[in-house]
Structures are given as structure tokens and as C-alpha cells.
Coordinates of C-alpha atoms and ligand atoms in Angstrom, one line a residue:
X1 CA -0.2 0.2 -0.1
X2 CA 1.1 3.4 -1.0
X3 CA -0.2 6.4 0.8
X4 CA 1.1 10.0 1.1
X5 CA 0.0 12.7 3.7
X6 CA 0.9 16.2 3.3
X7 CA 1.6 18.5 6.5
X8 CA 2.3 22.1 6.9
X9 CA 3.6 22.2 10.6
X10 CA 5.7 20.2 12.8
X11 CA 2.4 19.8 15.0
X12 CA 0.8 17.9 12.1
X13 CA 4.0 15.8 11.5
X14 CA 4.1 14.7 15.0
X15 CA 0.3 13.8 14.9
X16 CA 1.0 11.7 11.8
X17 CA 3.6 9.8 13.8
X18 CA 1.3 9.8 16.9
X19 CA -1.2 7.9 15.0
X20 CA 1.0 5.3 13.8
X21 CA 2.2 4.6 17.3
X22 CA -1.2 4.3 18.2
X23 CA -1.8 1.4 15.8
X24 CA 1.8 0.0 15.8
X25 CA 2.3 -3.9 16.3
X26 CA 4.8 -5.9 17.8
X27 CA 7.6 -6.7 15.5
X28 CA 7.2 -3.8 12.9
X29 CA 10.0 -2.2 11.6
X30 CA 9.8 1.3 10.0
X31 CA 12.3 2.8 8.0
X32 CA 12.3 6.6 7.9
X33 CA 14.5 8.4 5.3
X34 CA 14.5 12.1 4.2
X35 CA 17.1 14.8 4.2
X36 CA 18.6 16.5 7.2
X37 CA 16.0 18.7 9.0
X38 CA 12.8 17.2 7.1
X39 CA 11.3 16.2 10.2
X40 CA 12.2 12.5 10.8
X41 CA 12.8 13.1 14.5
X42 CA 9.6 15.1 15.0
X43 CA 7.8 12.1 13.5
X44 CA 9.5 9.6 15.7
X45 CA 8.5 11.7 18.9
X46 CA 5.1 11.7 17.7
X47 CA 5.1 7.8 17.4
X48 CA 6.7 7.5 20.9
X49 CA 3.7 9.4 22.3
X50 CA 1.4 7.2 20.5
X51 CA 3.0 4.1 22.1
X52 CA 2.5 5.6 25.3
X53 CA 5.9 6.5 26.2
X54 CA 6.2 9.6 28.4
X55 CA 10.0 10.1 28.4
X56 CA 11.6 12.7 26.4
X57 CA 12.8 11.3 23.0
X58 CA 15.7 12.6 21.3
X59 CA 17.8 11.6 18.4
X60 CA 20.3 9.0 19.4
X61 CA 23.0 10.2 17.2
X62 CA 25.8 9.2 19.4
X63 CA 24.6 5.8 20.5
X64 CA 22.8 4.7 17.3
X65 CA 20.0 3.2 19.2
X66 CA 17.8 4.4 21.9
X67 CA 15.5 2.0 24.0
X68 CA 12.2 3.1 25.4
X69 CA 10.3 0.5 27.4
X70 CA 7.9 2.7 29.2
X71 CA 5.1 2.6 26.7
X72 CA 2.6 -0.1 25.3
X73 CA 5.5 -1.9 23.6
X74 CA 9.3 -1.7 23.5
X75 CA 10.5 1.1 21.0
X76 CA 13.7 1.2 19.6
X77 CA 14.7 4.4 17.9
X78 CA 17.8 4.1 15.5
X79 CA 19.6 6.9 13.7
X80 CA 22.3 5.7 11.7
X81 CA 23.3 9.1 10.2
X82 CA 26.7 8.9 11.8
X83 CA 27.5 5.1 11.3
X84 CA 31.1 4.7 10.2
X85 CA 30.9 0.9 9.5
X86 CA 28.0 -1.6 9.1
X87 CA 29.9 -3.6 11.6
X88 CA 28.9 -1.3 14.2
X89 CA 25.3 -2.6 14.0
X90 CA 26.5 -6.0 14.8
X91 CA 28.4 -4.5 17.7
X92 CA 25.1 -3.2 19.2
X93 CA 23.2 -6.5 18.4
X94 CA 20.9 -5.0 16.0
X95 CA 19.2 -8.3 15.2
X96 CA 17.8 -8.6 18.8
X97 CA 16.0 -5.2 18.1
X98 CA 15.0 -5.7 14.4
X99 CA 13.5 -9.2 15.0
X100 CA 12.3 -8.8 18.4
X101 CA 8.8 -8.2 19.7
X102 CA 9.0 -4.3 19.9
X103 CA 8.5 -1.6 17.4
X104 CA 11.9 -0.3 15.5
X105 CA 12.2 2.9 13.5
X106 CA 15.3 3.6 11.7
X107 CA 16.1 7.1 10.7
X108 CA 18.5 7.1 7.7
X109 CA 17.7 3.6 7.0
X110 CA 19.1 3.9 3.3
X111 CA 22.4 3.6 5.0
X112 CA 22.1 0.2 6.1
X113 CA 19.9 -1.1 3.5
X114 CA 21.6 -4.4 3.3
X115 CA 20.5 -5.0 6.5
X116 CA 16.9 -4.2 6.4
X117 CA 14.4 -7.3 6.5
X118 CA 12.0 -7.6 3.3
X119 CA 9.2 -6.9 5.8
X120 CA 10.4 -3.2 6.7
X121 CA 7.4 -0.7 6.2
X122 CA 9.2 2.4 4.4
X123 CA 8.5 5.9 5.1
X124 CA 10.1 8.8 3.1
X125 CA 9.6 12.5 4.1
X126 CA 10.3 15.2 1.6
X127 CA 10.2 18.9 1.4
X128 CA 8.9 20.9 -1.4
X129 CA 9.9 24.3 -1.2
X130 CA 7.7 25.7 -3.8
X131 CA 4.5 24.6 -1.4
X132 CA 6.2 26.5 1.4
X133 CA 8.8 26.3 3.9
X134 CA 7.1 24.2 6.4
X135 CA 5.4 22.0 3.8
X136 CA 6.3 18.2 4.1
X137 CA 5.1 15.1 1.9
X138 CA 5.1 12.0 3.9
X139 CA 5.1 8.9 1.8
X140 CA 4.1 5.6 3.3
X141 CA 5.1 2.4 1.4
X142 CA 3.5 -0.2 4.0
Ligands
ADP201 P1 15.5 15.4 11.0 O1 15.1 14.2 12.2 O2 14.6 14.8 9.5 O3 16.8 15.7 10.6 P2 14.0 17.1 12.7 O4 13.0 16.5 13.1 O5 15.0 17.0 13.8 O6 14.6 16.6 11.3 O7 13.7 18.4 12.4 C1 12.9 18.9 11.4 C2 12.6 20.7 11.6 O8 12.0 21.2 10.6 C3 12.5 21.1 13.0 O9 12.9 22.2 13.3 C4 10.7 21.5 12.8 O10 10.4 22.6 13.5 C5 10.5 21.9 11.3 N1 9.6 21.6 10.5 C6 9.1 22.5 9.8 N2 7.7 22.2 9.1 C7 7.8 20.9 9.5 C8 6.8 19.9 9.1 N3 5.7 20.1 8.3 N4 6.8 18.7 9.7 C9 7.9 18.4 10.4 N5 8.9 19.3 10.8 C10 9.0 20.6 10.3
MG202 MG1 16.7 13.2 13.1

């Protein structure tokens, strides 16, 4: 299924993420691609809220993965932007997360494409400056 949602504010993107978090199921892995500053982390924060996570969610830039266990399901937030070598994924034991019973979201998933299972659900966020500075197109290929 391919679906596109357009937003014109960070709050709206957060809400799209929140709705996904409300309906997310155990074992799901979502990939999240798009340029720097497009809204991947805003989306992820919404998703965390939808999963019932009350903690503050920030991009795990220096740790690759941040684990949240206070919600309805475990939530594993990856940001692989600064990964130097794919081996780093093995070192953190990514398979336990990718093939576990929680929900994974992977910012910059295209950088680790060879590790992604074929069941991954793909989300891409794009800007379109002709439509305004705060316009975003969120494309789901689920
Ligand atoms: P990324 O994680 O993709 O690098 P962030 O989520 O950290 O991006 O930052 C997105 C930035 O874009 C924020 O400063 C946010 O306020 C701004 N922004 C403006 N319009 C939107 C929108 N429609 N959706 C999401 N973020 C938006
Ligand atoms: Mg980010």
C-alpha cells in the first residue's frame, strides 16, 4: 500500500507519527528516510507518544539506538546517520531489536539497506519548497 500525507507544520507531522504509534504492532520495523531537517525526529517523537512513552525522546546520534520501555510496546529508535561501518550494527546487536517483539524505527535507513528485512515498512519525508518552507510530504509504502 502506498499512501501520501501532506503536512504544513511540525505539529501536524508529530500527529501523523502519533497515529502510527497508536496502531503499531509488535515486531514492526519502520524505515524513515529524508534529508537532514526534514522532520524524521519530529515524526518519531509523535510515534513514541502514540505508543504511550512519556520520556523525552531525542535523536540517538551518538549511540545509534535508544531504547524506550515505558510504553505499550518496547520502542527502538535508531538513527544511523553517523554510522562509520556497518559492523557497528553487529556490535550493538541490532538483530535483537530488528527481529524482536518491539517496534523499530530507523532514521537514515538507506545507509544500512543491506541489513533491512524485506518486511520493513518504508516511510519517506520530503520537502517541496514551492509549496512553502514548512510543507512536508510523508510517503508510506507499507
Ligand atoms: P530530521 O530528524 O529529519 O533531521 P528534525 O525532526 O530534527 O529533522 O527537524 C525538523 C525541523 O523542521 C524542525 O525544526 C521542525 O520544527 C521543522 N519543520 C517545519 N515544518 C515541519 C513539518 N511540516 N513537519 C516536520 N517538521 C517541520
Ligand atoms: Mg533526526
